Amino acid sequence: MISEALQRIAPSRTTAMTDRAARLRAEGRDIISLSVGEPDFATPRHVLDAAKAALDAGQTKYTPVGGTLRLKEAASLHFRRDLGIAVPASQVTVSAGGKQAIFHALLATVSQGEEVLVPAPWWVSYPEIVRFAGGKVVPIRTGAANRFRFSAGQLESAIGPHTQWLMLNSPGNPTGAVYPPEMLLALAEVLRRHPRVMVLSDDIYAPLDYTGARHASLAALCPDLADRILTVSGVSKSHAMTGFRIGVAAGPEWLIKAMERLQSHSSGNPCSISQAAAVAAFEGPQDFLAEWREIFRARRDLVVEAVNAIPGLSCPVPDGAFYCFVDATPLMERFGDDEALAMHLLEHGVAIVAASAFGGANGFRISFAASEDRLREALRRIAGAVA
């Protein structure tokens, strides 16, 4: 019998679409997958060399549950250098991807009926994790008019007596929304009036900010709130290490210990070889990130221009990450809903994810973490499919 907790959640629709596309390719169909958020770049050589060296050195045994001290110190360097957050290794934990860190944080703190504020559109796993923990999702609606960012006033209105967490994702998935310092400072003023509310700041896409400004993180801007903020980061997006499954999180020591207590009974330690590779990622050369960012920026501009040239489709220019959130409202009378549109596009050889998977409607998300040639061909197919 399936548990009540599991019955409260649905499978990830992003992975479902990616798996569906993979099955069609295995059947011989030419499918371009723009459904998954995975950089197409090769993992940097110095990272691969570190993984091989760890294997050769026999580093194949258990490590401490929350990660090796070496990796915690390297992650501490990352938080300080790249996010501006001064945090000791004792306030850092390592998990099998950022998703696991978020899962453990909410499972360790959310009790039955407590509320979590989740800006919509949202990353698909946020609401499902909240529901699995027994919490209630309270959406904060955003749209293209406000660049998919919620205001301090919206936050104030959403907070209630049972609010436990605010989810904050910048740059955001699926919209690419970036919160500048002035908006974060305004949110902080609201949070100071509500000392019970904690913030989960998902900064995994921090290296992919196209605004030209330094990434702004709430814990760095407002150190007086740091004991209420869990900042999640990692190496998957920044260093093309999705398969290594390493996430890092920094926050108050009591929360880090609680997450590690839970991890001791769920997965145990993250992969020892992946941890060694992540040390090299954090401590090694970072100069390639600027080049990658410019490549992604060019791809973004290509996709936005092409989408806005297709009758019935439109999308704003995302400020970060590698996603475009496309509005297809004029096509809904023809297709009925965005899931039907997604399946129609799949039949025409392009895998995307319907906006409804992210708490949105009448559109879809495109990942532009693919080569320019593949993006051009995919957009040609999309244009033909909706013509």
CSV table of C-alpha atoms in Angstrom, one decimal:
chain,number,residue,atom,x,y,z
A,1,MET,CA,0.0,0.0,0.0
A,2,ILE,CA,1.3,3.4,-1.0
A,3,SER,CA,1.8,5.7,2.0
A,4,GLU,CA,-0.3,8.8,2.5
A,5,ALA,CA,2.8,11.0,2.2
A,6,LEU,CA,3.7,9.6,-1.2
A,7,GLN,CA,0.1,9.9,-2.4
A,8,ARG,CA,0.3,13.6,-1.8
A,9,ILE,CA,2.9,14.1,-4.5
A,10,ALA,CA,3.1,13.7,-8.3
A,11,PRO,CA,6.0,12.5,-10.3
A,12,SER,CA,8.3,15.1,-11.7
A,13,ARG,CA,6.9,16.2,-15.1
A,14,THR,CA,10.3,17.5,-16.3
A,15,THR,CA,11.9,14.1,-15.8
A,16,ALA,CA,8.8,12.4,-17.3
A,17,MET,CA,9.1,14.4,-20.5
A,18,THR,CA,12.8,13.8,-20.7
A,19,ASP,CA,12.3,10.1,-20.2
A,20,ARG,CA,9.5,10.1,-22.9
A,21,ALA,CA,11.9,11.8,-25.3
A,22,ALA,CA,14.6,9.3,-24.6
A,23,ARG,CA,12.2,6.4,-25.3
A,24,LEU,CA,11.2,7.9,-28.6
A,25,ARG,CA,14.9,8.4,-29.6
A,26,ALA,CA,15.5,4.8,-28.7
A,27,GLU,CA,12.7,3.9,-31.1
A,28,GLY,CA,14.6,5.7,-33.8
A,29,ARG,CA,12.7,9.1,-33.7
A,30,ASP,CA,14.7,12.3,-34.1
A,31,ILE,CA,13.8,14.2,-30.9
A,32,ILE,CA,15.5,17.4,-29.7
A,33,SER,CA,15.2,17.5,-26.0
A,34,LEU,CA,14.8,21.0,-24.5
A,35,SER,CA,13.1,19.7,-21.4
A,36,VAL,CA,16.0,19.2,-19.0
A,37,GLY,CA,18.2,21.7,-17.2
A,38,GLU,CA,21.6,20.2,-17.9
A,39,PRO,CA,24.6,22.1,-19.4
A,40,ASP,CA,25.8,20.5,-22.6
A,41,PHE,CA,29.4,21.4,-21.9
A,42,ALA,CA,32.0,18.8,-20.9
A,43,THR,CA,32.9,18.7,-17.3
A,44,PRO,CA,36.2,20.6,-16.8
A,45,ARG,CA,39.4,18.5,-17.1
A,46,HIS,CA,40.7,19.4,-13.7
A,47,VAL,CA,37.5,18.1,-12.1
A,48,LEU,CA,37.8,14.8,-14.0
A,49,ASP,CA,41.4,14.5,-13.1
A,50,ALA,CA,40.6,14.9,-9.4
A,51,ALA,CA,37.9,12.2,-9.6
A,52,LYS,CA,40.4,9.8,-11.2
A,53,ALA,CA,43.1,10.7,-8.6
A,54,ALA,CA,40.6,9.9,-5.9
A,55,LEU,CA,39.8,6.5,-7.4
A,56,ASP,CA,43.5,5.7,-7.8
A,57,ALA,CA,44.1,6.7,-4.2
A,58,GLY,CA,41.4,4.3,-3.0
A,59,GLN,CA,39.0,6.9,-1.7
A,60,THR,CA,36.1,4.5,-2.1
A,61,LYS,CA,35.0,4.2,1.5
A,62,TYR,CA,32.4,5.9,3.7
A,63,THR,CA,32.9,9.5,4.5
A,64,PRO,CA,31.2,11.6,7.2
A,65,VAL,CA,27.5,11.7,6.6
A,66,GLY,CA,27.5,15.5,5.9
A,67,GLY,CA,30.5,15.4,3.6
A,68,THR,CA,34.3,15.4,4.1
A,69,LEU,CA,35.9,18.3,6.0
A,70,ARG,CA,37.9,19.1,2.9
A,71,LEU,CA,34.8,19.6,0.8
A,72,LYS,CA,33.0,21.5,3.5
A,73,GLU,CA,36.0,23.9,3.6
A,74,ALA,CA,36.0,24.2,-0.2
A,75,ALA,CA,32.3,24.9,-0.1
A,76,SER,CA,32.8,27.5,2.6
A,77,LEU,CA,35.3,29.1,0.2
A,78,HIS,CA,32.7,29.0,-2.6
A,79,PHE,CA,30.0,30.6,-0.4
A,80,ARG,CA,32.4,33.4,0.6
A,81,ARG,CA,34.0,34.0,-2.8
A,82,ASP,CA,31.0,33.5,-5.1
A,83,LEU,CA,28.0,34.4,-3.0
A,84,GLY,CA,29.5,36.8,-0.4
A,85,ILE,CA,28.4,34.6,2.5
A,86,ALA,CA,31.0,34.2,5.3
A,87,VAL,CA,30.2,30.8,6.8
A,88,PRO,CA,32.4,28.3,8.7
A,89,ALA,CA,32.6,24.7,7.6
A,90,SER,CA,30.5,23.7,10.6
A,91,GLN,CA,27.6,25.5,9.0
A,92,VAL,CA,27.9,23.7,5.7
A,93,THR,CA,26.5,20.3,4.7
A,94,VAL,CA,27.0,18.2,1.5
A,95,SER,CA,24.2,16.2,-0.1
A,96,ALA,CA,23.5,14.1,-3.2
A,97,GLY,CA,22.5,17.2,-5.2
A,98,GLY,CA,20.8,20.4,-4.2
A,99,LYS,CA,17.4,18.7,-4.4
A,100,GLN,CA,18.3,16.4,-1.5
A,101,ALA,CA,19.4,19.4,0.6
A,102,ILE,CA,16.0,21.1,0.0
A,103,PHE,CA,14.2,17.9,0.7
A,104,HIS,CA,16.0,17.3,4.0
A,105,ALA,CA,15.7,20.9,5.2
A,106,LEU,CA,11.9,20.9,4.7
A,107,LEU,CA,11.4,17.4,6.0
A,108,ALA,CA,13.4,18.3,9.1
A,109,THR,CA,11.4,21.5,9.9
A,110,VAL,CA,7.9,21.4,8.4
A,111,SER,CA,5.1,19.9,10.6
A,112,GLN,CA,1.6,18.9,9.5
A,113,GLY,CA,-0.3,21.9,8.2
A,114,GLU,CA,2.5,24.5,8.4
A,115,GLU,CA,2.7,26.7,5.4
A,116,VAL,CA,5.5,27.3,2.9
A,117,LEU,CA,5.3,30.3,0.6
A,118,VAL,CA,6.3,29.3,-3.0
A,119,PRO,CA,6.5,31.9,-5.8
A,120,ALA,CA,4.8,30.7,-8.9
A,121,PRO,CA,5.8,29.7,-11.5
A,122,TRP,CA,8.0,27.4,-9.4
A,123,TRP,CA,10.6,24.6,-9.8
A,124,VAL,CA,8.6,21.4,-10.1
A,125,SER,CA,10.0,19.8,-6.9
A,126,TYR,CA,9.3,22.7,-4.4
A,127,PRO,CA,5.6,22.1,-3.9
A,128,GLU,CA,5.9,18.3,-4.0
A,129,ILE,CA,8.5,18.3,-1.3
A,130,VAL,CA,6.3,20.6,0.9
A,131,ARG,CA,3.4,18.3,0.4
A,132,PHE,CA,5.4,15.2,1.2
A,133,ALA,CA,6.5,16.8,4.5
A,134,GLY,CA,2.8,17.4,5.3
A,135,GLY,CA,3.0,21.2,4.7
A,136,LYS,CA,0.7,23.4,2.8
A,137,VAL,CA,1.8,25.3,-0.3
A,138,VAL,CA,0.9,28.9,-0.4
A,139,PRO,CA,1.5,30.3,-3.9
A,140,ILE,CA,2.8,33.8,-4.5
A,141,ARG,CA,1.7,34.6,-8.1
A,142,THR,CA,4.1,36.4,-10.5
A,143,GLY,CA,3.9,37.1,-14.2
A,144,ALA,CA,5.8,38.4,-17.2
A,145,ALA,CA,4.7,42.0,-16.3
A,146,ASN,CA,6.8,42.0,-13.2
A,147,ARG,CA,9.5,39.8,-14.7
A,148,PHE,CA,8.3,36.9,-12.7
A,149,ARG,CA,9.3,38.5,-9.4
A,150,PHE,CA,7.1,39.0,-6.3
A,151,SER,CA,7.1,42.2,-4.3
A,152,ALA,CA,7.5,43.0,-0.6
A,153,GLY,CA,3.8,43.8,-0.5
A,154,GLN,CA,2.9,40.4,-1.9
A,155,LEU,CA,5.1,38.7,0.7
A,156,GLU,CA,3.6,40.7,3.5
A,157,SER,CA,0.1,39.7,2.4
A,158,ALA,CA,1.0,36.0,2.0
A,159,ILE,CA,2.5,35.5,5.5
A,160,GLY,CA,0.1,34.1,8.0
A,161,PRO,CA,0.3,32.6,11.5
A,162,HIS,CA,1.3,29.2,10.2
A,163,THR,CA,4.0,30.3,7.7
A,164,GLN,CA,7.2,28.4,8.2
A,165,TRP,CA,9.3,29.0,5.1
A,166,LEU,CA,9.7,31.3,2.1
A,167,MET,CA,11.2,29.6,-1.0
A,168,LEU,CA,13.4,32.1,-2.9
A,169,ASN,CA,15.1,31.0,-6.2
A,170,SER,CA,17.3,33.6,-8.0
A,171,PRO,CA,18.2,33.2,-10.8
A,172,GLY,CA,15.0,31.2,-11.1
A,173,ASN,CA,13.8,28.0,-12.7
A,174,PRO,CA,11.6,28.0,-14.9
A,175,THR,CA,11.6,31.8,-15.6
A,176,GLY,CA,15.1,33.0,-15.3
A,177,ALA,CA,14.0,35.7,-12.8
A,178,VAL,CA,16.7,37.5,-10.9
A,179,TYR,CA,16.1,39.5,-7.7
A,180,PRO,CA,18.4,42.6,-7.6
A,181,PRO,CA,19.7,43.8,-4.2
A,182,GLU,CA,17.0,46.5,-3.8
A,183,MET,CA,14.2,43.9,-4.1
A,184,LEU,CA,15.9,41.6,-1.7
A,185,LEU,CA,16.4,44.4,0.8
A,186,ALA,CA,12.7,45.2,0.6
A,187,LEU,CA,11.8,41.6,1.2
A,188,ALA,CA,14.2,41.6,4.2
A,189,GLU,CA,12.3,44.4,5.8
A,190,VAL,CA,9.1,42.3,5.7
A,191,LEU,CA,11.0,39.3,7.1
A,192,ARG,CA,12.2,41.3,10.0
A,193,ARG,CA,8.6,41.9,11.1
A,194,HIS,CA,8.0,38.1,11.0
A,195,PRO,CA,10.8,36.5,12.9
A,196,ARG,CA,9.3,33.0,12.7
A,197,VAL,CA,9.6,32.8,8.9
A,198,MET,CA,12.7,31.1,7.5
A,199,VAL,CA,14.0,31.5,3.9
A,200,LEU,CA,15.3,28.8,1.7
A,201,SER,CA,17.5,30.6,-0.9
A,202,ASP,CA,18.2,28.4,-3.9
A,203,ASP,CA,21.2,30.0,-5.5
A,204,ILE,CA,22.2,27.1,-7.7
A,205,TYR,CA,22.1,29.2,-10.9
A,206,ALA,CA,24.1,32.1,-9.4
A,207,PRO,CA,26.9,31.8,-12.0
A,208,LEU,CA,24.4,32.3,-14.8
A,209,ASP,CA,23.3,35.9,-14.3
A,210,TYR,CA,23.2,38.0,-17.5
A,211,THR,CA,22.4,41.4,-15.9
A,212,GLY,CA,26.1,42.3,-15.6
A,213,ALA,CA,25.8,42.8,-11.9
A,214,ARG,CA,27.3,40.7,-9.1
A,215,HIS,CA,25.0,38.0,-7.9
A,216,ALA,CA,23.0,39.2,-4.9
A,217,SER,CA,22.2,36.7,-2.1
A,218,LEU,CA,19.9,37.4,0.8
A,219,ALA,CA,22.2,36.0,3.4
A,220,ALA,CA,25.1,38.2,2.2
A,221,LEU,CA,23.0,41.4,2.0
A,222,CYS,CA,21.3,40.8,5.4
A,223,PRO,CA,23.7,39.1,7.8
A,224,ASP,CA,21.3,39.8,10.6
A,225,LEU,CA,18.9,37.3,9.0
A,226,ALA,CA,21.5,34.7,8.4
A,227,ASP,CA,20.4,32.5,11.3
A,228,ARG,CA,17.0,32.1,9.4
A,229,ILE,CA,18.4,31.5,5.9
A,230,LEU,CA,19.5,28.2,4.3
A,231,THR,CA,21.4,28.9,1.1
A,232,VAL,CA,21.6,26.0,-1.4
A,233,SER,CA,24.3,25.8,-4.1
A,234,GLY,CA,26.3,23.1,-5.9
A,235,VAL,CA,28.4,22.2,-8.9
A,236,SER,CA,25.7,20.7,-11.2
A,237,LYS,CA,24.9,23.8,-13.2
A,238,SER,CA,28.1,25.8,-12.8
A,239,HIS,CA,30.6,23.0,-13.6
A,240,ALA,CA,28.5,20.7,-15.8
A,241,MET,CA,28.5,18.0,-13.1
A,242,THR,CA,24.9,17.0,-13.0
A,243,GLY,CA,25.7,13.3,-12.8
A,244,PHE,CA,28.1,13.7,-9.9
A,245,ARG,CA,25.2,14.5,-7.6
A,246,ILE,CA,26.8,17.0,-5.2
A,247,GLY,CA,24.9,19.9,-3.6
A,248,VAL,CA,26.0,22.1,-0.7
A,249,ALA,CA,24.0,24.1,1.7
A,250,ALA,CA,25.0,26.8,4.3
A,251,GLY,CA,22.8,27.9,7.2
A,252,PRO,CA,22.4,28.0,11.0
A,253,GLU,CA,24.2,25.2,12.7
A,254,TRP,CA,21.1,23.7,14.3
A,255,LEU,CA,19.5,23.3,10.9
A,256,ILE,CA,22.6,21.8,9.3
A,257,LYS,CA,22.8,19.2,12.2
A,258,ALA,CA,19.1,18.4,11.7
A,259,MET,CA,19.6,17.8,8.0
A,260,GLU,CA,22.6,15.6,8.6
A,261,ARG,CA,20.7,13.6,11.2
A,262,LEU,CA,18.0,12.9,8.6
A,263,GLN,CA,20.6,12.2,5.9
A,264,SER,CA,22.2,9.6,8.2
A,265,HIS,CA,19.1,7.6,7.8
A,266,SER,CA,18.2,8.3,4.2
A,267,SER,CA,21.3,8.1,1.9
A,268,GLY,CA,24.2,8.3,4.2
A,269,ASN,CA,27.3,10.2,2.8
A,270,PRO,CA,27.4,11.6,-0.7
A,271,CYS,CA,29.6,9.7,-3.2
A,272,SER,CA,33.2,9.9,-2.0
A,273,ILE,CA,34.6,10.3,-5.6
A,274,SER,CA,32.1,13.0,-6.4
A,275,GLN,CA,33.1,14.8,-3.2
A,276,ALA,CA,36.8,14.8,-4.3
A,277,ALA,CA,35.7,16.2,-7.7
A,278,ALA,CA,33.7,18.9,-6.1
A,279,VAL,CA,36.7,20.1,-4.1
A,280,ALA,CA,38.5,20.6,-7.4
A,281,ALA,CA,35.5,22.4,-8.8
A,282,PHE,CA,35.3,24.9,-6.0
A,283,GLU,CA,39.1,25.3,-5.5
A,284,GLY,CA,40.3,25.1,-9.1
A,285,PRO,CA,40.1,27.5,-12.0
A,286,GLN,CA,36.9,29.5,-12.4
A,287,ASP,CA,37.8,31.5,-15.4
A,288,PHE,CA,35.9,29.3,-17.8
A,289,LEU,CA,32.6,30.3,-16.2
A,290,ALA,CA,32.7,33.7,-17.9
A,291,GLU,CA,33.0,32.1,-21.3
A,292,TRP,CA,30.2,29.6,-20.6
A,293,ARG,CA,28.0,32.5,-19.4
A,294,GLU,CA,28.5,34.4,-22.7
A,295,ILE,CA,27.7,31.3,-24.7
A,296,PHE,CA,24.4,30.9,-22.7
A,297,ARG,CA,23.7,34.5,-23.2
A,298,ALA,CA,24.0,34.2,-27.0
A,299,ARG,CA,21.7,31.1,-26.9
A,300,ARG,CA,19.2,33.0,-24.8
A,301,ASP,CA,19.1,35.8,-27.3
A,302,LEU,CA,18.7,33.4,-30.2
A,303,VAL,CA,15.7,31.6,-28.5
A,304,VAL,CA,14.0,34.8,-27.4
A,305,GLU,CA,14.1,36.3,-30.8
A,306,ALA,CA,12.9,33.2,-32.5
A,307,VAL,CA,10.1,32.6,-30.1
A,308,ASN,CA,8.8,36.1,-30.4
A,309,ALA,CA,8.8,35.8,-34.2
A,310,ILE,CA,6.4,32.8,-34.0
A,311,PRO,CA,2.7,33.9,-34.2
A,312,GLY,CA,0.9,32.9,-31.0
A,313,LEU,CA,4.1,32.6,-28.9
A,314,SER,CA,5.9,35.2,-26.8
A,315,CYS,CA,8.4,35.3,-24.0
A,316,PRO,CA,10.3,38.0,-22.0
A,317,VAL,CA,14.1,38.1,-21.9
A,318,PRO,CA,15.2,36.0,-18.9
A,319,ASP,CA,17.9,37.6,-16.7
A,320,GLY,CA,19.5,34.4,-15.6
A,321,ALA,CA,19.6,30.5,-15.6
A,322,PHE,CA,19.1,28.8,-19.0
A,323,TYR,CA,15.4,28.8,-19.5
A,324,CYS,CA,12.8,30.8,-21.4
A,325,PHE,CA,9.2,30.7,-20.1
A,326,VAL,CA,7.0,30.9,-23.2
A,327,ASP,CA,3.4,32.2,-23.2
A,328,ALA,CA,1.1,30.4,-25.7
A,329,THR,CA,-2.2,31.8,-24.6
A,330,PRO,CA,-3.4,32.6,-28.2
A,331,LEU,CA,-3.0,28.9,-29.1
A,332,MET,CA,-5.0,27.5,-26.2
A,333,GLU,CA,-8.4,27.8,-28.1
A,334,ARG,CA,-6.8,25.5,-30.7
A,335,PHE,CA,-5.0,23.0,-28.4
A,336,GLY,CA,-7.1,23.1,-25.2
A,337,ASP,CA,-4.3,23.2,-22.7
A,338,ASP,CA,-0.5,23.5,-22.5
A,339,GLU,CA,-0.1,19.7,-21.9
A,340,ALA,CA,-1.8,19.0,-25.2
A,341,LEU,CA,0.5,21.6,-26.8
A,342,ALA,CA,3.5,19.9,-25.3
A,343,MET,CA,2.5,16.5,-26.7
A,344,HIS,CA,1.9,18.1,-30.1
A,345,LEU,CA,5.4,19.6,-30.1
A,346,LEU,CA,6.8,16.2,-29.1
A,347,GLU,CA,5.1,14.7,-32.1
A,348,HIS,CA,7.0,17.3,-34.2
A,349,GLY,CA,10.3,16.3,-32.7
A,350,VAL,CA,10.8,18.8,-29.8
A,351,ALA,CA,10.5,17.9,-26.1
A,352,ILE,CA,9.6,20.9,-23.8
A,353,VAL,CA,7.7,21.0,-20.5
A,354,ALA,CA,4.2,22.5,-20.1
A,355,ALA,CA,3.9,25.6,-18.0
A,356,SER,CA,1.3,23.9,-15.8
A,357,ALA,CA,4.1,21.6,-14.5
A,358,PHE,CA,5.6,24.7,-12.8
A,359,GLY,CA,2.4,26.1,-11.4
A,360,GLY,CA,1.9,28.3,-14.5
A,361,ALA,CA,-0.5,28.0,-17.4
A,362,ASN,CA,-0.9,28.3,-21.2
A,363,GLY,CA,2.7,27.9,-22.2
A,364,PHE,CA,5.9,26.0,-21.8
A,365,ARG,CA,9.5,26.1,-20.7
A,366,ILE,CA,12.4,25.8,-23.1
A,367,SER,CA,15.9,24.9,-21.8
A,368,PHE,CA,18.5,26.6,-24.0
A,369,ALA,CA,21.3,24.4,-22.6
A,370,ALA,CA,21.8,22.9,-26.0
A,371,SER,CA,24.0,23.9,-29.0
A,372,GLU,CA,22.9,26.8,-31.3
A,373,ASP,CA,22.4,24.4,-34.2
A,374,ARG,CA,20.0,22.2,-32.2
A,375,LEU,CA,18.2,25.2,-30.8
A,376,ARG,CA,17.7,26.7,-34.3
A,377,GLU,CA,16.4,23.4,-35.6
A,378,ALA,CA,14.1,22.9,-32.6
A,379,LEU,CA,12.6,26.4,-33.0
A,380,ARG,CA,12.1,25.7,-36.7
A,381,ARG,CA,10.1,22.6,-35.8
A,382,ILE,CA,8.1,24.5,-33.2
A,383,ALA,CA,7.2,27.2,-35.7
A,384,GLY,CA,6.1,24.6,-38.2
A,385,ALA,CA,4.1,22.7,-35.5
A,386,VAL,CA,2.0,25.7,-34.5
A,387,ALA,CA,1.7,27.3,-37.9
